[in-house]
mmCIF file of N, CA and C in Angstrom:
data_model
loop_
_atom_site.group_PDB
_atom_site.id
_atom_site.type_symbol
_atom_site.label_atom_id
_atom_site.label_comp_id
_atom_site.label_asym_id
_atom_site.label_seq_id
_atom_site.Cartn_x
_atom_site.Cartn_y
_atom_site.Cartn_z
ATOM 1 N N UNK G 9 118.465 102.363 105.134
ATOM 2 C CA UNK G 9 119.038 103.673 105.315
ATOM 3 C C UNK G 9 117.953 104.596 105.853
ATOM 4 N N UNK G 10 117.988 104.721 107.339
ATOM 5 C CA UNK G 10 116.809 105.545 107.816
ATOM 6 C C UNK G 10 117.017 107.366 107.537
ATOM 7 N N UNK G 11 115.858 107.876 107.288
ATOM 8 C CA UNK G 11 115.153 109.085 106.631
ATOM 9 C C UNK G 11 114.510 109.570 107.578
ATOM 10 N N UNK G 12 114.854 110.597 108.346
ATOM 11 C CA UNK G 12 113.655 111.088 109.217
ATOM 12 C C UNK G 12 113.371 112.766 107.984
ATOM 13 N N UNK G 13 111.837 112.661 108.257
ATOM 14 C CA UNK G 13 111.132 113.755 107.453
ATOM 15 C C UNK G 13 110.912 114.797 108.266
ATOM 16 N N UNK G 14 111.677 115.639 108.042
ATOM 17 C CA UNK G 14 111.527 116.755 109.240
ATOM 18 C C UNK G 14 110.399 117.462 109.464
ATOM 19 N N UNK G 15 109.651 117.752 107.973
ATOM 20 C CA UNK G 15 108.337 118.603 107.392
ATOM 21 C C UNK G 15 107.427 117.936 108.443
ATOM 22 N N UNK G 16 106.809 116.646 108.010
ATOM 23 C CA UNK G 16 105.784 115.641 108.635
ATOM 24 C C UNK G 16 106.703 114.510 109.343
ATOM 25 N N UNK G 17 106.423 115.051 110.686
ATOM 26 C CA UNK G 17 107.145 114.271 111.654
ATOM 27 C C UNK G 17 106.351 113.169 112.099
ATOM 28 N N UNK G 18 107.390 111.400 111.862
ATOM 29 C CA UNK G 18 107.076 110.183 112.288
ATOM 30 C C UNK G 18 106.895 109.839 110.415
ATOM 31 N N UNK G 19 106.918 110.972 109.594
ATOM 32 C CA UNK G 19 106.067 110.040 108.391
ATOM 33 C C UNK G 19 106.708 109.079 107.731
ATOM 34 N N UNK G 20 106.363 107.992 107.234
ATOM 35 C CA UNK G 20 106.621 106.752 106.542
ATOM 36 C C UNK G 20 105.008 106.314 105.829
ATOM 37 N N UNK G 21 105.406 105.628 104.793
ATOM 38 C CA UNK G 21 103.919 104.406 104.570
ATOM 39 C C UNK G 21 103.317 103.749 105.287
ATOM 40 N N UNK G 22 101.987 104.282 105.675
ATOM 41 C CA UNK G 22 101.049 103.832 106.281
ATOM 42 C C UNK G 22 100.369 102.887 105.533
ATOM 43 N N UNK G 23 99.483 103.321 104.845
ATOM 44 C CA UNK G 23 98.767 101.894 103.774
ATOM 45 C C UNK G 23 98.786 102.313 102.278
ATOM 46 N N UNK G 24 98.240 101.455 101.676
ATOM 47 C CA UNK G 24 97.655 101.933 99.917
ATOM 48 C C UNK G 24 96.247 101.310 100.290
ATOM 49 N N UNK G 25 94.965 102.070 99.109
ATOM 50 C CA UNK G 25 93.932 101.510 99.485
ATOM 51 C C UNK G 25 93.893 100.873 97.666
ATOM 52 N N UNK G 26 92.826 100.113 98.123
ATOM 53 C CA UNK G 26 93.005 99.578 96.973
ATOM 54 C C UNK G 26 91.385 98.746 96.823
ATOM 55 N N UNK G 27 90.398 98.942 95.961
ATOM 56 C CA UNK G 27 89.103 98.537 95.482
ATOM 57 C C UNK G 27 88.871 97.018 95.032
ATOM 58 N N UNK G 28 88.524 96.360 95.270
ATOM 59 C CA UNK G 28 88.033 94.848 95.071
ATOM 60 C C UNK G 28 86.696 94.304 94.711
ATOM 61 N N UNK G 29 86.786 93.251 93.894
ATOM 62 C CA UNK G 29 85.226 93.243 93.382
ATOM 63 C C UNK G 29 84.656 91.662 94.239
ATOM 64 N N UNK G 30 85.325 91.129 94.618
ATOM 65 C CA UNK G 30 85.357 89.501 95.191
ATOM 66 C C UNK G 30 86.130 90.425 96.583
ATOM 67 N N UNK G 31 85.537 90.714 97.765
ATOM 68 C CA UNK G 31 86.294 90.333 98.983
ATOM 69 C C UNK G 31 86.652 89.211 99.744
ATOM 70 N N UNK G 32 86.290 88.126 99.886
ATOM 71 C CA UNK G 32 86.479 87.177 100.111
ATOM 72 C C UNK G 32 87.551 86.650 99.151
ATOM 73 N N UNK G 33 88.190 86.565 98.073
ATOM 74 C CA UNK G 33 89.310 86.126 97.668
ATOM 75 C C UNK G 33 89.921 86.735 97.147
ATOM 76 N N UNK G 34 90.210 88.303 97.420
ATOM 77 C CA UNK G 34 91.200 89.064 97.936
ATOM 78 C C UNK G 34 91.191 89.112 99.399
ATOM 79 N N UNK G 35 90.659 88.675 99.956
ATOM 80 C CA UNK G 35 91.368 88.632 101.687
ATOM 81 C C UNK G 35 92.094 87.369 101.592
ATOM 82 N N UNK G 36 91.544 86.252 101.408
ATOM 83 C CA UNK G 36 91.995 84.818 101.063
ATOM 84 C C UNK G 36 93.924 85.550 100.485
ATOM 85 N N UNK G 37 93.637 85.600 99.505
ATOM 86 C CA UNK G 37 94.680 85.947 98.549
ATOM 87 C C UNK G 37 96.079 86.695 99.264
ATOM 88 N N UNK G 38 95.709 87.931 99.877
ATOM 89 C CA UNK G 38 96.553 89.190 100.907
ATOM 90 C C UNK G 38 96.602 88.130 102.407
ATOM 91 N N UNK G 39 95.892 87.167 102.586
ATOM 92 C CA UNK G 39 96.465 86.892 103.957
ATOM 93 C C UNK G 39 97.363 85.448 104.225
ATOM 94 N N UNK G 40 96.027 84.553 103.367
ATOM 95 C CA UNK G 40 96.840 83.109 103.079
ATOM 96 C C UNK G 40 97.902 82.593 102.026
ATOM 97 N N UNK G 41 97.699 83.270 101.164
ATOM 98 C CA UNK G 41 99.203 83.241 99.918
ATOM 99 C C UNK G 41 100.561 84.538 100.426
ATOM 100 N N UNK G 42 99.971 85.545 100.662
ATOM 101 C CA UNK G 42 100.679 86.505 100.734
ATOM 102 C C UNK G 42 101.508 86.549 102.243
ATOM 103 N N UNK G 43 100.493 86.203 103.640
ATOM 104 C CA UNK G 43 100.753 85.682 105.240
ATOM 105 C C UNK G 43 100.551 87.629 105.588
ATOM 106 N N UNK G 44 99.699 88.020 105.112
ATOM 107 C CA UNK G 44 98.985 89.344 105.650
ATOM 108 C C UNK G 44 98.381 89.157 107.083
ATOM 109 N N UNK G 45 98.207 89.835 107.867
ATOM 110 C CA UNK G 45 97.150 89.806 108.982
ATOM 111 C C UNK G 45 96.175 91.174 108.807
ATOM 112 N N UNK G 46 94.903 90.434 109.703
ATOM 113 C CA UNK G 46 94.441 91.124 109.522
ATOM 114 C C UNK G 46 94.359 92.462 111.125
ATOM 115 N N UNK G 47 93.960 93.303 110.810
ATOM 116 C CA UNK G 47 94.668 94.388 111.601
ATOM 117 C C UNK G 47 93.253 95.142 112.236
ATOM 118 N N UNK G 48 92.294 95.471 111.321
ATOM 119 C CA UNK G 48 91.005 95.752 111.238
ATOM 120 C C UNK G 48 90.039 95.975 110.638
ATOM 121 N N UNK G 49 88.680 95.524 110.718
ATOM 122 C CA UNK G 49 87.985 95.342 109.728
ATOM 123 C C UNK G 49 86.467 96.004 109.863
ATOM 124 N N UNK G 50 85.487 97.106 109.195
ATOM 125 C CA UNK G 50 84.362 97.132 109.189
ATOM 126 C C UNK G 50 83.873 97.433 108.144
ATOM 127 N N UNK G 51 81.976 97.640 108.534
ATOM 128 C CA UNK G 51 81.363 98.030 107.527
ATOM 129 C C UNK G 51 81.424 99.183 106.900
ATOM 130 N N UNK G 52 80.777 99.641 105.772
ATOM 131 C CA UNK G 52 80.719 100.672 105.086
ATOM 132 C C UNK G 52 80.168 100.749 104.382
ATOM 133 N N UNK G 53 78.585 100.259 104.803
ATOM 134 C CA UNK G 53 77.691 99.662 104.170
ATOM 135 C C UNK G 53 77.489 100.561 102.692
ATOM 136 N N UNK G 54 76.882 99.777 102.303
ATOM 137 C CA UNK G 54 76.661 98.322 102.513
ATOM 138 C C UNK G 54 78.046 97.272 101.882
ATOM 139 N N UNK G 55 79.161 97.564 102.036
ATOM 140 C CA UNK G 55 80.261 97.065 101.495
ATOM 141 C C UNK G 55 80.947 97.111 102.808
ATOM 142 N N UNK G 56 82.199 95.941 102.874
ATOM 143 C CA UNK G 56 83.189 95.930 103.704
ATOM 144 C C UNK G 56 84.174 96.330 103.474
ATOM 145 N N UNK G 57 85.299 96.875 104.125
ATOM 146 C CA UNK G 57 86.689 97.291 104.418
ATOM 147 C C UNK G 57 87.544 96.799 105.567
ATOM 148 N N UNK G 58 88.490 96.584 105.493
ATOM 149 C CA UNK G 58 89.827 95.882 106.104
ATOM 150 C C UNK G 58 91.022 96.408 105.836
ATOM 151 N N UNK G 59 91.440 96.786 106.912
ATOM 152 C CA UNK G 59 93.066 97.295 106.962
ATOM 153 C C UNK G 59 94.073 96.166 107.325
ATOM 154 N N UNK G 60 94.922 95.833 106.633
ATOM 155 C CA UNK G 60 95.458 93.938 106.466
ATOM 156 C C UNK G 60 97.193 94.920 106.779
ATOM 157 N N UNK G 61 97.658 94.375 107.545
ATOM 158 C CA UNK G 61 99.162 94.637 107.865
ATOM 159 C C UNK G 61 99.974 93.752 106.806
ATOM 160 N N UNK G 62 101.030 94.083 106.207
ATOM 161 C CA UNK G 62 101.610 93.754 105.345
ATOM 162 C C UNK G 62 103.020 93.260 106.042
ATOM 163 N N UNK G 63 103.153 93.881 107.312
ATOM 164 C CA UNK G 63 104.489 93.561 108.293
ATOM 165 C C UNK G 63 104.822 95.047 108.743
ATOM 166 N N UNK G 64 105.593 94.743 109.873
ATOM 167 C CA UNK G 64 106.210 96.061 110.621
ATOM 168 C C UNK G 64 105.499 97.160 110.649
ATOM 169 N N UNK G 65 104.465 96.802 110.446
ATOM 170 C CA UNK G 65 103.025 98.055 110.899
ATOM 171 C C UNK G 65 102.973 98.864 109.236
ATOM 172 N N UNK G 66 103.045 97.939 108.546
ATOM 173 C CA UNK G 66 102.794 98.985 107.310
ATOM 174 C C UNK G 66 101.414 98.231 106.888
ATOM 175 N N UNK G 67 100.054 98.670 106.047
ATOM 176 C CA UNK G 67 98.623 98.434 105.651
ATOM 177 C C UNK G 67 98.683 98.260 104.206
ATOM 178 N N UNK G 68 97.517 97.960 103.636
ATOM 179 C CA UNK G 68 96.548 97.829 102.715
ATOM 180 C C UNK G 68 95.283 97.440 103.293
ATOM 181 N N UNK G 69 94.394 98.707 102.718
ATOM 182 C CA UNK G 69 93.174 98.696 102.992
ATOM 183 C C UNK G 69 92.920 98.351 101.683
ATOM 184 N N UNK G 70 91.631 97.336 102.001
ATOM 185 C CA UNK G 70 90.565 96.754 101.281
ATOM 186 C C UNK G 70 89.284 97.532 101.477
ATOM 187 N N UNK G 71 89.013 98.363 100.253
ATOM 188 C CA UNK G 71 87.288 98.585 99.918
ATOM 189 C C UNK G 71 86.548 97.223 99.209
ATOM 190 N N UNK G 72 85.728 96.643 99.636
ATOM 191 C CA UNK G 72 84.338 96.011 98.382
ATOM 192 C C UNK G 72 83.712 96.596 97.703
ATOM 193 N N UNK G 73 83.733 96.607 96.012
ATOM 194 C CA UNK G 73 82.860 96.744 95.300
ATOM 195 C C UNK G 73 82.327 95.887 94.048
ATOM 196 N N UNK G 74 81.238 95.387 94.800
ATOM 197 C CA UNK G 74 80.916 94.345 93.865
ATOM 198 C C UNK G 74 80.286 94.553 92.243
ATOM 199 N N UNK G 75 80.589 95.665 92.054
ATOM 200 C CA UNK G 75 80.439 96.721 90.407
ATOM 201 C C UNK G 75 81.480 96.420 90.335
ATOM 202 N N UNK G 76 82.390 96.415 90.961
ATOM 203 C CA UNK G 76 83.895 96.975 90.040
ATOM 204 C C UNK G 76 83.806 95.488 88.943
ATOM 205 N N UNK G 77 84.493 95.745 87.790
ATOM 206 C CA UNK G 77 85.404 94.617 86.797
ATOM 207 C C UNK G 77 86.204 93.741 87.810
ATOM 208 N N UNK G 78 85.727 92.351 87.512
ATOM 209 C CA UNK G 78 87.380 92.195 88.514
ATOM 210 C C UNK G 78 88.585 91.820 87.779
ATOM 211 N N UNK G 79 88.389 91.899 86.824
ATOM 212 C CA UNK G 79 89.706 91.486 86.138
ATOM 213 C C UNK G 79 90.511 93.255 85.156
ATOM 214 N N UNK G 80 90.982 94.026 85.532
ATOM 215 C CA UNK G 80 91.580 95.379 85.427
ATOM 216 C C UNK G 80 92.333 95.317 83.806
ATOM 217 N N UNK G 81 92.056 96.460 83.081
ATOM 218 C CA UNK G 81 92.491 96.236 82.320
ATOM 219 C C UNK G 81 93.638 97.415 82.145
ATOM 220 N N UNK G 82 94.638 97.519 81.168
ATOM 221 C CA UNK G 82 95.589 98.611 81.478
ATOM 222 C C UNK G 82 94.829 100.276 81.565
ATOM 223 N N UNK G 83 95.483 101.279 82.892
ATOM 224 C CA UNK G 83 94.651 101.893 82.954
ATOM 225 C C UNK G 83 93.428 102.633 83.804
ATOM 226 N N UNK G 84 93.361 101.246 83.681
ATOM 227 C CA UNK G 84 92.070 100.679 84.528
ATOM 228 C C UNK G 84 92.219 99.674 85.868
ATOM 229 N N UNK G 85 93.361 99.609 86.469
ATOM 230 C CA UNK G 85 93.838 99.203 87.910
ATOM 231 C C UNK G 85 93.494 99.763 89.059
ATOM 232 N N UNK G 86 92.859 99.196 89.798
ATOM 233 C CA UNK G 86 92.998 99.868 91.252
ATOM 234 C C UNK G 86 93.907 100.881 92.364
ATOM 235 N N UNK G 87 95.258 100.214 91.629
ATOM 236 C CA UNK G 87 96.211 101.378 91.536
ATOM 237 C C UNK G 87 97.095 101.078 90.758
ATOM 238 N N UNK G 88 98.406 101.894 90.738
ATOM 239 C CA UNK G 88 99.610 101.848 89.459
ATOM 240 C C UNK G 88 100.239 100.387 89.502
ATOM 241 N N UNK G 89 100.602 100.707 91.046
ATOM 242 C CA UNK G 89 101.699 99.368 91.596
ATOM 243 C C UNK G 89 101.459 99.346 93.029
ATOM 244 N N UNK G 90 101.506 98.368 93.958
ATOM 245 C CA UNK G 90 102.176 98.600 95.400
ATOM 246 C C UNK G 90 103.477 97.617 94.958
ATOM 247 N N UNK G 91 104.655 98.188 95.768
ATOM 248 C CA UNK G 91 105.938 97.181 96.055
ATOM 249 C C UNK G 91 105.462 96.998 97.340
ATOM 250 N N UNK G 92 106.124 95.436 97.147
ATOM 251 C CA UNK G 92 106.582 94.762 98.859
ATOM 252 C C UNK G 92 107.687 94.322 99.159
ATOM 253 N N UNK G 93 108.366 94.929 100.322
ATOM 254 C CA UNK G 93 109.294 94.569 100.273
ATOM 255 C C UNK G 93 109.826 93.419 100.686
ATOM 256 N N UNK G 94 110.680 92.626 100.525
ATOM 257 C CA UNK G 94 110.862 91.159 100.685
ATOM 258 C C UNK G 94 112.809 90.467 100.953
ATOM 259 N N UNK G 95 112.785 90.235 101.681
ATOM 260 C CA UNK G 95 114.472 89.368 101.510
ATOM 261 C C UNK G 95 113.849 87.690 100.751
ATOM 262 N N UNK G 96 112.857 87.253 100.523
ATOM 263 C CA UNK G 96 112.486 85.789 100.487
ATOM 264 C C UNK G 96 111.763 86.159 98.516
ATOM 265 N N UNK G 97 112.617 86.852 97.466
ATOM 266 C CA UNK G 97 111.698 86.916 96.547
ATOM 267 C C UNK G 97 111.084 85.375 95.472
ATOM 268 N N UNK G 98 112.385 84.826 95.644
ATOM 269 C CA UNK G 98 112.093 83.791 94.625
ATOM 270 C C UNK G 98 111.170 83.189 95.272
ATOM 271 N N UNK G 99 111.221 82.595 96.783
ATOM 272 C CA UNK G 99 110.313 81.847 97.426
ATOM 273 C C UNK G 99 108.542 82.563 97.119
ATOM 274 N N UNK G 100 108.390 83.609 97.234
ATOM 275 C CA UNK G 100 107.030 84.194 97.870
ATOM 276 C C UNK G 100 106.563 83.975 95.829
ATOM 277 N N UNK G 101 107.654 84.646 94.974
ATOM 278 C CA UNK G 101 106.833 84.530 93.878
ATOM 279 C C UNK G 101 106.740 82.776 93.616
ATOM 280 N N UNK G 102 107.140 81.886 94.082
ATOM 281 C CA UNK G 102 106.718 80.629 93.484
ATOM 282 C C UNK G 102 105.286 79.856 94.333
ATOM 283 N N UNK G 103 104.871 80.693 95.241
ATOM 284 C CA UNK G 103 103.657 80.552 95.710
ATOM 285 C C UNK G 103 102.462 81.419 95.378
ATOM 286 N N UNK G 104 103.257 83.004 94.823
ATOM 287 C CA UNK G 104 102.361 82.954 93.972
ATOM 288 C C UNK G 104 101.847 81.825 92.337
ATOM 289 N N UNK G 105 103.031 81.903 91.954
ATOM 290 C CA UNK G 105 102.773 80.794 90.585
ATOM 291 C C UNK G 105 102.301 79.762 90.669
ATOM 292 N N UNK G 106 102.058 79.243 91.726
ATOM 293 C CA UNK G 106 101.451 77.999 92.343
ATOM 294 C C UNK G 106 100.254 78.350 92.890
ATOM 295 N N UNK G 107 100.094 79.222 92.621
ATOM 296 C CA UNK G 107 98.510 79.678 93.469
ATOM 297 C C UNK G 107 97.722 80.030 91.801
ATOM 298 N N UNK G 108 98.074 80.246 91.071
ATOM 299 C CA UNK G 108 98.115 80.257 89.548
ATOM 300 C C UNK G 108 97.657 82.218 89.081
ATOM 301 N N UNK G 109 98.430 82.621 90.206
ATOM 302 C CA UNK G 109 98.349 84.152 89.521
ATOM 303 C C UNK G 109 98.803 84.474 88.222
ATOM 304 N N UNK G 110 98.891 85.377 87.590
ATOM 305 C CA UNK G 110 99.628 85.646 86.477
ATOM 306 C C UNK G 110 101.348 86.631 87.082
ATOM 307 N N UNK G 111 101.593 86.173 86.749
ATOM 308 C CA UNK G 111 103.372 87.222 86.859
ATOM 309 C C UNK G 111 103.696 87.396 85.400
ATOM 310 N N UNK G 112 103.597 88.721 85.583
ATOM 311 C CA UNK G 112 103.452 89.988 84.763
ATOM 312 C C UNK G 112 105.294 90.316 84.351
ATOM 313 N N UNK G 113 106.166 89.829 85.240
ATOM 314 C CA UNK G 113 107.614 90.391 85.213
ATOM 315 C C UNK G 113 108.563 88.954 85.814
ATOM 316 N N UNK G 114 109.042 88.400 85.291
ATOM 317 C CA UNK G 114 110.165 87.596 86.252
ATOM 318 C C UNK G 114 110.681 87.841 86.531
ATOM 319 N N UNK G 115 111.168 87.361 88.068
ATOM 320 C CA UNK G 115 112.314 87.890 88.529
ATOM 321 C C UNK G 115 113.698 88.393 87.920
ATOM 322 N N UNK G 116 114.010 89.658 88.221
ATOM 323 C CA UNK G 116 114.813 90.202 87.411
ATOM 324 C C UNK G 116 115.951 91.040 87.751
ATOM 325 N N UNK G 117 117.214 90.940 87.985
ATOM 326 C CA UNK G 117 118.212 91.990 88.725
ATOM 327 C C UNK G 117 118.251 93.088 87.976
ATOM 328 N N UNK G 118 117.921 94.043 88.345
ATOM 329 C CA UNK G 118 118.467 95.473 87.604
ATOM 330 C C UNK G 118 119.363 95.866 88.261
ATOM 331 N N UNK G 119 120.155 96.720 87.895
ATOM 332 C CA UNK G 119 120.920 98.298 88.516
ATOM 333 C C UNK G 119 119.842 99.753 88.164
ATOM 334 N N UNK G 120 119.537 100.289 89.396
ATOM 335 C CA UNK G 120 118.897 101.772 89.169
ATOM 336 C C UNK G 120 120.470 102.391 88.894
ATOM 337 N N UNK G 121 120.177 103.316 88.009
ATOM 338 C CA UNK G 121 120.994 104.371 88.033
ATOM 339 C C UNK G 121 120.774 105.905 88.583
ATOM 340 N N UNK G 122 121.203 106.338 89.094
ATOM 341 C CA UNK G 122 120.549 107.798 90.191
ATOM 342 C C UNK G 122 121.051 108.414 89.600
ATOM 343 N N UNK G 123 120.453 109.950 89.658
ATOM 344 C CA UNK G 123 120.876 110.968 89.108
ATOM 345 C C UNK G 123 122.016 111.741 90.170
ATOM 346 N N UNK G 124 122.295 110.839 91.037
ATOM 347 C CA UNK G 124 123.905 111.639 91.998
ATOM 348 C C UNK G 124 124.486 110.363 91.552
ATOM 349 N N UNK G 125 124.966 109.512 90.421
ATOM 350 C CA UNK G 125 125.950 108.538 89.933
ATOM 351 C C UNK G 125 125.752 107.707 91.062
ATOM 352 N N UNK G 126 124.739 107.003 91.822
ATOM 353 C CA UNK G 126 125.141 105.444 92.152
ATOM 354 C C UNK G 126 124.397 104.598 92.131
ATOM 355 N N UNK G 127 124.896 103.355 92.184
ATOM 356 C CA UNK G 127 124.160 102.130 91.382
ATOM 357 C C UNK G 127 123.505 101.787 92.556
ATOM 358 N N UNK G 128 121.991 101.412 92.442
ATOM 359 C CA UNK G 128 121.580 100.676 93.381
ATOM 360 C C UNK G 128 120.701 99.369 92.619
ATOM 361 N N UNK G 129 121.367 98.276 93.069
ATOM 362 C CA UNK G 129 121.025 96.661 92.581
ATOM 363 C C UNK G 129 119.535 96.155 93.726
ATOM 364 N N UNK G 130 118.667 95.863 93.079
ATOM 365 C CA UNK G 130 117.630 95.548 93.205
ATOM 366 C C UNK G 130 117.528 94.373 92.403
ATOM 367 N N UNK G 131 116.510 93.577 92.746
ATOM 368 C CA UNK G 131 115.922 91.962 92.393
ATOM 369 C C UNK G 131 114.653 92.088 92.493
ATOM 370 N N UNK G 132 113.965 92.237 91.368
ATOM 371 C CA UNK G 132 112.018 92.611 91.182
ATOM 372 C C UNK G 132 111.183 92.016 90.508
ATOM 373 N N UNK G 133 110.307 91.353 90.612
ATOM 374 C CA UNK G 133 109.562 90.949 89.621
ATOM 375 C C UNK G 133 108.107 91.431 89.865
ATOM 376 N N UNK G 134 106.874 91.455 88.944
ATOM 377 C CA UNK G 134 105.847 91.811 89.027
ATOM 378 C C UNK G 134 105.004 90.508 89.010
ATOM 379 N N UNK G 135 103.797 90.826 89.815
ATOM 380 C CA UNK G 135 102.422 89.554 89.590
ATOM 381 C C UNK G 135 101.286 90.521 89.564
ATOM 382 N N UNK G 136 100.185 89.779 89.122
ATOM 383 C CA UNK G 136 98.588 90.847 89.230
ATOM 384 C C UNK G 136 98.005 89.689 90.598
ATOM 385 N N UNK G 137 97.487 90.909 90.934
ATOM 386 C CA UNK G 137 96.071 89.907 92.363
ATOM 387 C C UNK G 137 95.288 89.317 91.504
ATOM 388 N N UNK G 138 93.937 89.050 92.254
ATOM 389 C CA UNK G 138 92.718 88.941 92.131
ATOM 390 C C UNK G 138 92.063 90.037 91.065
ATOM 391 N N UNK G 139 92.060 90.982 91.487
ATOM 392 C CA UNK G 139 91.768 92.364 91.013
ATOM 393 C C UNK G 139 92.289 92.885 89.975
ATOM 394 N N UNK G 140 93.322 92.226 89.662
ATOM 395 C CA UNK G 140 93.904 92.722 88.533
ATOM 396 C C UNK G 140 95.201 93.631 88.988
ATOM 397 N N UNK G 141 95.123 94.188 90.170
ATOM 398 C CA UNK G 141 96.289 95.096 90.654
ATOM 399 C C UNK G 141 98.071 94.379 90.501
ATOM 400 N N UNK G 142 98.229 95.257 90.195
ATOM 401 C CA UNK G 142 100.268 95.075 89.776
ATOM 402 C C UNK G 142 100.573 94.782 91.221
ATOM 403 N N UNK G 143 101.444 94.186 91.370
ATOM 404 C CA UNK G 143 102.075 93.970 92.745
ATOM 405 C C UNK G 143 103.612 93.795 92.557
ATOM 406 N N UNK G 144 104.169 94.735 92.946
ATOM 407 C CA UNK G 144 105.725 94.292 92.554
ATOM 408 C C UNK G 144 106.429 93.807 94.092
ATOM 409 N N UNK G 145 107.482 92.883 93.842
ATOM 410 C CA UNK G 145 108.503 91.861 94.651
ATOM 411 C C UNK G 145 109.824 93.177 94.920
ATOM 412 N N UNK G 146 110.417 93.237 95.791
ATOM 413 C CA UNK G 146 111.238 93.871 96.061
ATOM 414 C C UNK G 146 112.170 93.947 96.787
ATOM 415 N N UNK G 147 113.297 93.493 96.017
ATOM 416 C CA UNK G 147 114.787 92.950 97.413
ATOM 417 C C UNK G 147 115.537 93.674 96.886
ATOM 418 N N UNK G 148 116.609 94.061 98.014
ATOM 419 C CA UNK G 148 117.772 94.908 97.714
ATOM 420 C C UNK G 148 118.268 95.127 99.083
ATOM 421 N N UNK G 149 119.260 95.527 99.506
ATOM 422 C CA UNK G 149 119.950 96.133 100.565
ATOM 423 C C UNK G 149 120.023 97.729 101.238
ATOM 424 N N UNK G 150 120.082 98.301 100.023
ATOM 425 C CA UNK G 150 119.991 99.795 100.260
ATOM 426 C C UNK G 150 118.843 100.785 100.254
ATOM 427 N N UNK G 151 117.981 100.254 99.472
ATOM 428 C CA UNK G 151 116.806 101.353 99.433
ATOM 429 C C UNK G 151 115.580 100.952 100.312
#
């Protein structure tokens, strides 16, 4: 259901950034489990960064920090959540589970309920990265 934003014209999601303590298997992770590309990448010394396309021109940027924890504790995440959106959920989460992430949520049908009375049916489940970051699965038709 397309939204044009009249305020900030063209706007949509561009990227989420998101902090890493292992770059090398969070790129591994966002490109070869996940089928990310990569889009562009430099220094920032003395740490690297990468802007990884997620599809249809939407990002996640990768900072390195080899301080950070890599394992996040509640709280303490790199960020809250990113959703991705997906028509393929059962498939993509059983490569995560096979890649031996943790999934945090099984796949799960809800109904949102809106505050103008209508149901919107969604199919979601949650996994953590590398990093510890939430990653939620996201199919539905309408939103």
């Amino acid at each position: 259901m397309p939204h044009t934003n009249t305020t900030i014209k063209n706007c949509g999601f561009h990227h989420v950034a998101v902090v890493v303590s292992d770059f090398d298997k969070s790129l591994d992770f966002y490109t070869n489990l996940l089928g990310m590309k990569e889009a562009a990448q430099w220094q920032a010394p003395p740490k690297r960064a990468i802007m990884l396309d997620t599809g249809d021109g939407n990002y996640i940027e990768m900072f390195e920090n080899k301080d950070r924890p890599q394992h996040a504790d509640a709280g303490n995440e790199p960020w809250f959540h990113i959703a991705l959106r997906t028509t393929n959920l059962d498939e993509v989460i059983a490569r995560v589970r096979e890649a031996g992430y943790p999934v945090t949520m099984e796949p799960t049908h809800i109904d949102i309920k809106t505050t103008d009375d209508r149901t919107i049916p969604v199919y979601i489940c949650f996994f953590k990265g590398p990093d510890g970051e939430s990653i939620e699965l996201f199919q539905n038709d309408i939103l």
